[in-house]
mmCIF file of C-alpha atoms in Angstrom:
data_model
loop_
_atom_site.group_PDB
_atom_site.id
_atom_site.type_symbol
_atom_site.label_atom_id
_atom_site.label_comp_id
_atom_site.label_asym_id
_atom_site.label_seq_id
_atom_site.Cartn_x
_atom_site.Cartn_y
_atom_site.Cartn_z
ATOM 1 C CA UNK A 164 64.289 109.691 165.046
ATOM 2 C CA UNK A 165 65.243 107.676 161.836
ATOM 3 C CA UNK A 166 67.645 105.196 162.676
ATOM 4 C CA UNK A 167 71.054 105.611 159.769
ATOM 5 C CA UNK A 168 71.328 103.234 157.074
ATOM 6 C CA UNK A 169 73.887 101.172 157.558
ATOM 7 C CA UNK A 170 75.730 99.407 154.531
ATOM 8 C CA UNK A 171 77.536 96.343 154.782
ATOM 9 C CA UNK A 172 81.740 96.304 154.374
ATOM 10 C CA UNK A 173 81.394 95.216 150.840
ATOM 11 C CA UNK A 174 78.846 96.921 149.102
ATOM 12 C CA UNK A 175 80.238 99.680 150.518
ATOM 13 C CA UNK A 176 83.710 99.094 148.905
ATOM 14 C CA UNK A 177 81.702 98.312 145.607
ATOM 15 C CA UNK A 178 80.386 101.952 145.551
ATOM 16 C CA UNK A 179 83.614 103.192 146.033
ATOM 17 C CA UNK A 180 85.311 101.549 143.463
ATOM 18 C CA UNK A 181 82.072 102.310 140.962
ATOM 19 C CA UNK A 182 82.682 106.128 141.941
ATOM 20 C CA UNK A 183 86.742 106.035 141.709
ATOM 21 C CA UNK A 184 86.089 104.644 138.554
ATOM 22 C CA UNK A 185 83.044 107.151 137.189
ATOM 23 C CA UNK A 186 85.650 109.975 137.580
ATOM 24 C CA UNK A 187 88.710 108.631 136.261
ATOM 25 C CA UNK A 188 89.629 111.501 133.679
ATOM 26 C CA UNK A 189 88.819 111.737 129.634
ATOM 27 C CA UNK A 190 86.148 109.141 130.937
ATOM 28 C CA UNK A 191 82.361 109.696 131.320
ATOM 29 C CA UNK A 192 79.999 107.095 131.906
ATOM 30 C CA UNK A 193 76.738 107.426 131.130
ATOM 31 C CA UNK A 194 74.870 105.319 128.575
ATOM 32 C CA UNK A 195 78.170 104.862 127.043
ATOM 33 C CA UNK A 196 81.382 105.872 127.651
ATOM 34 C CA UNK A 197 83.783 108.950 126.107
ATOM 35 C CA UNK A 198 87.509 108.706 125.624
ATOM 36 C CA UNK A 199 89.261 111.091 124.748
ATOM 37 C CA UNK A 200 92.909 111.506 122.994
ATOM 38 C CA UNK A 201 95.243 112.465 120.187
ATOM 39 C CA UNK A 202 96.199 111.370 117.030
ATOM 40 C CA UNK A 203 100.266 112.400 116.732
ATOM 41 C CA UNK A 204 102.430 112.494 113.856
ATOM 42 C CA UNK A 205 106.216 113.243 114.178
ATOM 43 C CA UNK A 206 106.631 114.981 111.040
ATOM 44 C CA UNK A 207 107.218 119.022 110.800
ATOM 45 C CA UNK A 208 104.437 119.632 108.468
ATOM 46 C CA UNK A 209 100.931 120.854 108.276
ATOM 47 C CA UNK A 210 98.004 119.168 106.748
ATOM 48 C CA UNK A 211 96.526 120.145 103.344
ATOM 49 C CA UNK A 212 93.446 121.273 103.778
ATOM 50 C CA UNK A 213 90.056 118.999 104.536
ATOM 51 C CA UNK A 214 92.556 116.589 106.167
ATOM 52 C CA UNK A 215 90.565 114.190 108.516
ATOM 53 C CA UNK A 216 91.972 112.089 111.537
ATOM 54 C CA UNK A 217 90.020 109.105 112.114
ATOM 55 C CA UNK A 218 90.065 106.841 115.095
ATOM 56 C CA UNK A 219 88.245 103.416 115.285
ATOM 57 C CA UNK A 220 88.054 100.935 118.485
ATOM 58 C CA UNK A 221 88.555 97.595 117.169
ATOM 59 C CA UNK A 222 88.193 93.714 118.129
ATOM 60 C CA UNK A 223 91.391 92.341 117.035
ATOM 61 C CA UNK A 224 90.535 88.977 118.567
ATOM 62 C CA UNK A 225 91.115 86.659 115.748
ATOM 63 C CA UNK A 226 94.163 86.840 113.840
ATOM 64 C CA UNK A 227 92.760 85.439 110.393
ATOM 65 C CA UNK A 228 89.839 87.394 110.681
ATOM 66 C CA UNK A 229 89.132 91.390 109.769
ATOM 67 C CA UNK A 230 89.104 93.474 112.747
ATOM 68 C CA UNK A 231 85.307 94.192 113.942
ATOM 69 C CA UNK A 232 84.593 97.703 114.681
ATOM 70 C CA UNK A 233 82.989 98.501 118.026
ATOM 71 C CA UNK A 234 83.182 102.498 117.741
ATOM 72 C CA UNK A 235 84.671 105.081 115.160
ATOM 73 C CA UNK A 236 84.776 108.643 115.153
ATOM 74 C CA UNK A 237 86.225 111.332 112.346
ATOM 75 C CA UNK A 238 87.372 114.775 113.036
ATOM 76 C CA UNK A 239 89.551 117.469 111.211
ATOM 77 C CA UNK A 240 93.049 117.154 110.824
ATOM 78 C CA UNK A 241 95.321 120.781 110.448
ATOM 79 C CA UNK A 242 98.355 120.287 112.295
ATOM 80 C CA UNK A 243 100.034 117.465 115.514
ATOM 81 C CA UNK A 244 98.320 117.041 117.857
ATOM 82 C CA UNK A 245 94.971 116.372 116.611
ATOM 83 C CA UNK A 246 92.212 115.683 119.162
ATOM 84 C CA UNK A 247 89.610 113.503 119.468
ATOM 85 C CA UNK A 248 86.666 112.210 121.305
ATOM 86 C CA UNK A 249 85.180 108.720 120.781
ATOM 87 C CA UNK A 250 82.254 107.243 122.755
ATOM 88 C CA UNK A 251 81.683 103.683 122.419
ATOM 89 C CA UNK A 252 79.226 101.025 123.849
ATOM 90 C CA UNK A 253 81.056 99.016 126.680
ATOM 91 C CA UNK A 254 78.256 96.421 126.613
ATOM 92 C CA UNK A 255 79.978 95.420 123.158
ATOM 93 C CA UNK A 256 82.807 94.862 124.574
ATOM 94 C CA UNK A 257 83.170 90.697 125.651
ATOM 95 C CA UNK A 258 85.487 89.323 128.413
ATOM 96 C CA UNK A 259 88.449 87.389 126.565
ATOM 97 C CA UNK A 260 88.307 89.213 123.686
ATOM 98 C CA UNK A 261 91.504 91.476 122.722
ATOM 99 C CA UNK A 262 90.641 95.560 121.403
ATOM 100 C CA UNK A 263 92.962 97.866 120.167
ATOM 101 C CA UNK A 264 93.124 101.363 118.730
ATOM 102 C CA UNK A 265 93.405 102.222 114.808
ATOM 103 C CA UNK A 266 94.083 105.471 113.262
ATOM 104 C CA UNK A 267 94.975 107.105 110.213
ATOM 105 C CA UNK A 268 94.995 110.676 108.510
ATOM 106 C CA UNK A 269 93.155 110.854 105.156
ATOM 107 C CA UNK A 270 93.227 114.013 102.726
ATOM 108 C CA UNK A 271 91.313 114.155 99.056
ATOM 109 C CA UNK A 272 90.772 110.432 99.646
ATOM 110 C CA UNK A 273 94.596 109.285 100.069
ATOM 111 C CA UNK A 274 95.913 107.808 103.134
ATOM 112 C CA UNK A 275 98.776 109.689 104.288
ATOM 113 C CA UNK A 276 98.770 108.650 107.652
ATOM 114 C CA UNK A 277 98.340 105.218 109.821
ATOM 115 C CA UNK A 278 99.041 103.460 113.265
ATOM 116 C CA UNK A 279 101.585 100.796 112.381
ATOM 117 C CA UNK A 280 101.987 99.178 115.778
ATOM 118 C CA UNK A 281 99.201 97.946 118.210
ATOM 119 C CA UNK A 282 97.739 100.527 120.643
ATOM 120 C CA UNK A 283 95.813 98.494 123.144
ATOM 121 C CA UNK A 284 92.739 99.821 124.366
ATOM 122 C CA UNK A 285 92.408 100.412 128.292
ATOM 123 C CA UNK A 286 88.951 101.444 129.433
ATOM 124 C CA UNK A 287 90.436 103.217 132.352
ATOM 125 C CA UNK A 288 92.953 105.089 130.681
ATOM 126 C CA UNK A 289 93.114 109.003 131.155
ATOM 127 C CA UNK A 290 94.391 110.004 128.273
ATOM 128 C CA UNK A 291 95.331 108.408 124.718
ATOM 129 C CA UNK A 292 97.763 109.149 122.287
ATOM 130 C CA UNK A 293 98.088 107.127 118.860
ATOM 131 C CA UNK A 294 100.989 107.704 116.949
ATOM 132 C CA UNK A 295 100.791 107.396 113.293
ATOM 133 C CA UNK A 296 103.445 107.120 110.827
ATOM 134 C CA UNK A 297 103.679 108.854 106.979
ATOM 135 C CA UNK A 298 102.748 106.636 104.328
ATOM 136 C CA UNK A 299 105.070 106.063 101.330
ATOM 137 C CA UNK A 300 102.632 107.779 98.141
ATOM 138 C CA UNK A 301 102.861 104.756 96.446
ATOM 139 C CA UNK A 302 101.807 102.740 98.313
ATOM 140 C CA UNK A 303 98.421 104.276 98.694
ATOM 141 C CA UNK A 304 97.231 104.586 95.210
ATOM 142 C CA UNK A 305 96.059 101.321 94.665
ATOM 143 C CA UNK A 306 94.994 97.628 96.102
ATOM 144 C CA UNK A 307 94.096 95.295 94.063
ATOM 145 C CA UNK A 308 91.159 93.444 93.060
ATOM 146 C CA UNK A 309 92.973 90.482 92.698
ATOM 147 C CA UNK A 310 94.001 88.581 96.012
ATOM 148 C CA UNK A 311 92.125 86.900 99.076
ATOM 149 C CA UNK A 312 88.260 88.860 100.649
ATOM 150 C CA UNK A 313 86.611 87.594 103.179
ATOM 151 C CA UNK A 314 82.661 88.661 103.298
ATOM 152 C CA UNK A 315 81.577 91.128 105.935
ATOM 153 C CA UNK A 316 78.009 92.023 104.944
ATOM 154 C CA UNK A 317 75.618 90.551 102.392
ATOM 155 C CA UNK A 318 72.883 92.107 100.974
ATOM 156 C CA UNK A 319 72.397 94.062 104.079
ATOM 157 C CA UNK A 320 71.721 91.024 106.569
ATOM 158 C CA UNK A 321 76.069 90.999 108.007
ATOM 159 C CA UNK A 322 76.822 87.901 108.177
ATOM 160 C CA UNK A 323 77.580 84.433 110.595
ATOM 161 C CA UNK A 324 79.761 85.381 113.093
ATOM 162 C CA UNK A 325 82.925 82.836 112.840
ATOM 163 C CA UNK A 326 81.603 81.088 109.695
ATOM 164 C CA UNK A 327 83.913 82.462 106.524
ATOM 165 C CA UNK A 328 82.798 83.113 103.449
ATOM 166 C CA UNK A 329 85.152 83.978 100.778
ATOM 167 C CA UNK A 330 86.462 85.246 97.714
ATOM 168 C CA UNK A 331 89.342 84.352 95.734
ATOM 169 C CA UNK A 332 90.240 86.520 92.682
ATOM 170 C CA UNK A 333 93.283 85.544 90.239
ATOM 171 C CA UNK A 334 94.649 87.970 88.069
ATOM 172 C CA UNK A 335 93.399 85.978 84.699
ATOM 173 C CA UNK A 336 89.804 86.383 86.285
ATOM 174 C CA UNK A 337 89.477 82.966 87.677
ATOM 175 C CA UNK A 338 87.650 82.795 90.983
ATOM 176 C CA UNK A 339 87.293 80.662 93.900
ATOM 177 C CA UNK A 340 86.226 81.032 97.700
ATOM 178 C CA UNK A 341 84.202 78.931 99.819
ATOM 179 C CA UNK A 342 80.533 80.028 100.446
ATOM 180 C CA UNK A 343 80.122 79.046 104.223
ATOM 181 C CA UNK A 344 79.840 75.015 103.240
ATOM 182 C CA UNK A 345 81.164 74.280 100.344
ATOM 183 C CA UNK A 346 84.121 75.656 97.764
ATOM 184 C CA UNK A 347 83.293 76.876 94.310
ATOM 185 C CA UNK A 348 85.068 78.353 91.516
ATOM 186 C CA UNK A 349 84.526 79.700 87.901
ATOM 187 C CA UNK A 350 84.837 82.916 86.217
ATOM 188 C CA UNK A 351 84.602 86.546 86.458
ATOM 189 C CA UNK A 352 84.758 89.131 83.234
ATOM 190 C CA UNK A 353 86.198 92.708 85.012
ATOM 191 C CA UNK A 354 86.260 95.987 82.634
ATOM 192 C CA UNK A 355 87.526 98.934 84.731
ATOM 193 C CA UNK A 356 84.799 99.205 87.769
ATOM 194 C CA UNK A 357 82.222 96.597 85.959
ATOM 195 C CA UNK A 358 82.928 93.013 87.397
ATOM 196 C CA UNK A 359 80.010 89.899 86.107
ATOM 197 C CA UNK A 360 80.402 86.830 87.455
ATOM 198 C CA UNK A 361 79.858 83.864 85.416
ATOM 199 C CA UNK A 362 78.560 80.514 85.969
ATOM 200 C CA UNK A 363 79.796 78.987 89.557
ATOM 201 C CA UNK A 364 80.500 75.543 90.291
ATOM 202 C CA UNK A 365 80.531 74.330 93.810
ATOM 203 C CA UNK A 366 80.725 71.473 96.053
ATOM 204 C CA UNK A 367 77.593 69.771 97.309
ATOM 205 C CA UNK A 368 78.425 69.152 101.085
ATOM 206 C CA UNK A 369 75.272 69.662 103.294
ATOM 207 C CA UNK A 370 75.603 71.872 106.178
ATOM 208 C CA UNK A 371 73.681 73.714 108.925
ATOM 209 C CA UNK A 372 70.468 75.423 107.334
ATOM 210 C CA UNK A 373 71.746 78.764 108.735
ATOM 211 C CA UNK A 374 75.021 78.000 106.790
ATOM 212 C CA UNK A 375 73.691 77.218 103.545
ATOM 213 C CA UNK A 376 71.064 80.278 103.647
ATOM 214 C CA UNK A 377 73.931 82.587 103.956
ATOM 215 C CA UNK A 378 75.922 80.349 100.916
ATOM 216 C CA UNK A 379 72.561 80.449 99.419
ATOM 217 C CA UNK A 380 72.460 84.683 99.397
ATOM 218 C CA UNK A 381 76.279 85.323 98.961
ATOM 219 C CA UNK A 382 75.932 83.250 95.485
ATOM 220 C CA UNK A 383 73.004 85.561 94.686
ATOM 221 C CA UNK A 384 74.957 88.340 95.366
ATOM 222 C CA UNK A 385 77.622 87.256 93.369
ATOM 223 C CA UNK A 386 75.240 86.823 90.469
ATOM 224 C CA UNK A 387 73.603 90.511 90.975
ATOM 225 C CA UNK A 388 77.276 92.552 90.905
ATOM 226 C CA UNK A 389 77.550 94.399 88.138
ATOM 227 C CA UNK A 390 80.331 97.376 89.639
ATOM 228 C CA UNK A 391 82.992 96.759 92.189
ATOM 229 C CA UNK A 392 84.802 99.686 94.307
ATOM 230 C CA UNK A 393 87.399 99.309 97.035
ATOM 231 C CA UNK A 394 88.087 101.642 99.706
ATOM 232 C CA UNK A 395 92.174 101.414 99.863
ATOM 233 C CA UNK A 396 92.616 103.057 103.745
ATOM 234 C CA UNK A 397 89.604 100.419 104.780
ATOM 235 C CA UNK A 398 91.276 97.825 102.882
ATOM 236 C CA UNK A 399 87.607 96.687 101.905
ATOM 237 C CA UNK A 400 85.845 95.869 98.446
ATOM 238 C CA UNK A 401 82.210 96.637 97.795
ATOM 239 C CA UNK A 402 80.171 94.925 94.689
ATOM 240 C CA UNK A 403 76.942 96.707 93.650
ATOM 241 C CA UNK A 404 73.988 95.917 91.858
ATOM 242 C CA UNK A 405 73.210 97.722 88.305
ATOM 243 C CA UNK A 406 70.875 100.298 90.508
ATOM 244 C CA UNK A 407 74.380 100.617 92.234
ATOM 245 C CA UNK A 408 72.702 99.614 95.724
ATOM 246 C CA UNK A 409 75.733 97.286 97.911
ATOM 247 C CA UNK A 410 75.020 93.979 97.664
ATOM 248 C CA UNK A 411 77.835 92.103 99.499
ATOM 249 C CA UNK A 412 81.142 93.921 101.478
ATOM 250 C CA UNK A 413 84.320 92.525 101.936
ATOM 251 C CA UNK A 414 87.650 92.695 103.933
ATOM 252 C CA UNK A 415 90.869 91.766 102.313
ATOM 253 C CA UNK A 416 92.568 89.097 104.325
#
């Protein structure tokens, strides 16, 4: 007769959590893991039509840094409640690091919509509801070009994490920022969506090679814009290359 496996106290109590915690509900772990919620408005309205809820999972870790976006989902929007279901990658996710939940409701390109308080994220939760408020119309038309962006992406390659490399735009077209090593400043000539950045003068600091390759492309980048476009509900700015291909991304800070 086989003799009965016998597991110890412990790893016994370590499948038992590991199952408790498999079937908690809205949750589903597999490769990665589903949660599932609502986006809620308080308002007695419906939504026009080709409204779209969207939900992101964010690291909010660093306050004078741009959220970083671990998942993101979009669905249609008609009426409150509007449900969603998100999977996300828990092996993103890093132990001291802070997450919270974003949403917003978008129609014909116009934020209407938004979360205006934090909604921390809990991994085990059954169920979550984010609660966004109406947007006053004018305040969605427009954000400037002028102000503070920090660089999120450049020429495709992202960039350093916790190195900052910025841009500084005045309204009379004067620029400044600081590459990743060194601070430089000069000109930029903007016409509607066409932006050309003159010459650049910078610092001459010497810095980690990995720092100075990604000052190194960012002033490239610069050089190639030739169009600008900013996404108002993402609060980010895009320059483009004249065959309109995205050569550097920002977040406003």
């Amino acid at each position: 007769m086989a003799r009965p496996l016998l597991i110890g106290r412990r790893p016994a109590m370590a499948l038992i959590a590991g199952a408790m915690l498999a079937s908690v509900a809205g949750v589903a772990l597999a490769d990665g893991t589903t949660i599932t919620g609502n986006v809620v408005y308080r308002e007695r309205m419906l939504l026009p039509e080709g409204a779209v809820a969207t939900v992101r999972l964010e690291d909010v870790s660093l306050a004078d840094a741009p959220a970083r976006v671990i998942a993101e989902t979009s669905v249609p929007a008609h009426t409150s409640p509007t449900a969603f279901s998100i999977d996300y990658d828990p092996g993103q996710l890093e132990a001291g690091h802070t997450y919270a939940w974003r949403a917003s409701i978008t129609a014909a390109d116009q934020l209407m919509f938004t979360t205006t308080e934090r909604h921390s994220f809990d991994p085990a939760a059954s169920g979550v509801e984010l609660l966004v408020h109406r947007v006053a119309s004018d305040a969605v038309t427009t954000l400037p070009l002028t102000g503070a962006w920090l660089a999120e992406d450049i020429d495709g390659g992202g960039v350093i994490d916790n190195l900052q490399t910025t841009l500084e735009i005045a309204a009379d077209g004067k620029v400044s920022g600081n590459g990743g090593c060194n601070r430089f400043g000069g000109s930029a000539k903007i016409d509607g969506d066409k932006i050309s950045f003159g010459n650049l003068a910078s610092t001459m600091m010497a810095c980690a090679e990995a720092a100075m390759n990604q000052e190194q492309k960012f002033h490239a980048a610069l050089g190639a814009a030739r169009t600008f476009r900013i996404d108002v509900e993402q609060r980010k700015l895009f320059l483009s290359d004249e065959a309109g291909k995205v050569v550097a991304q920002f977040s406003a800070m």
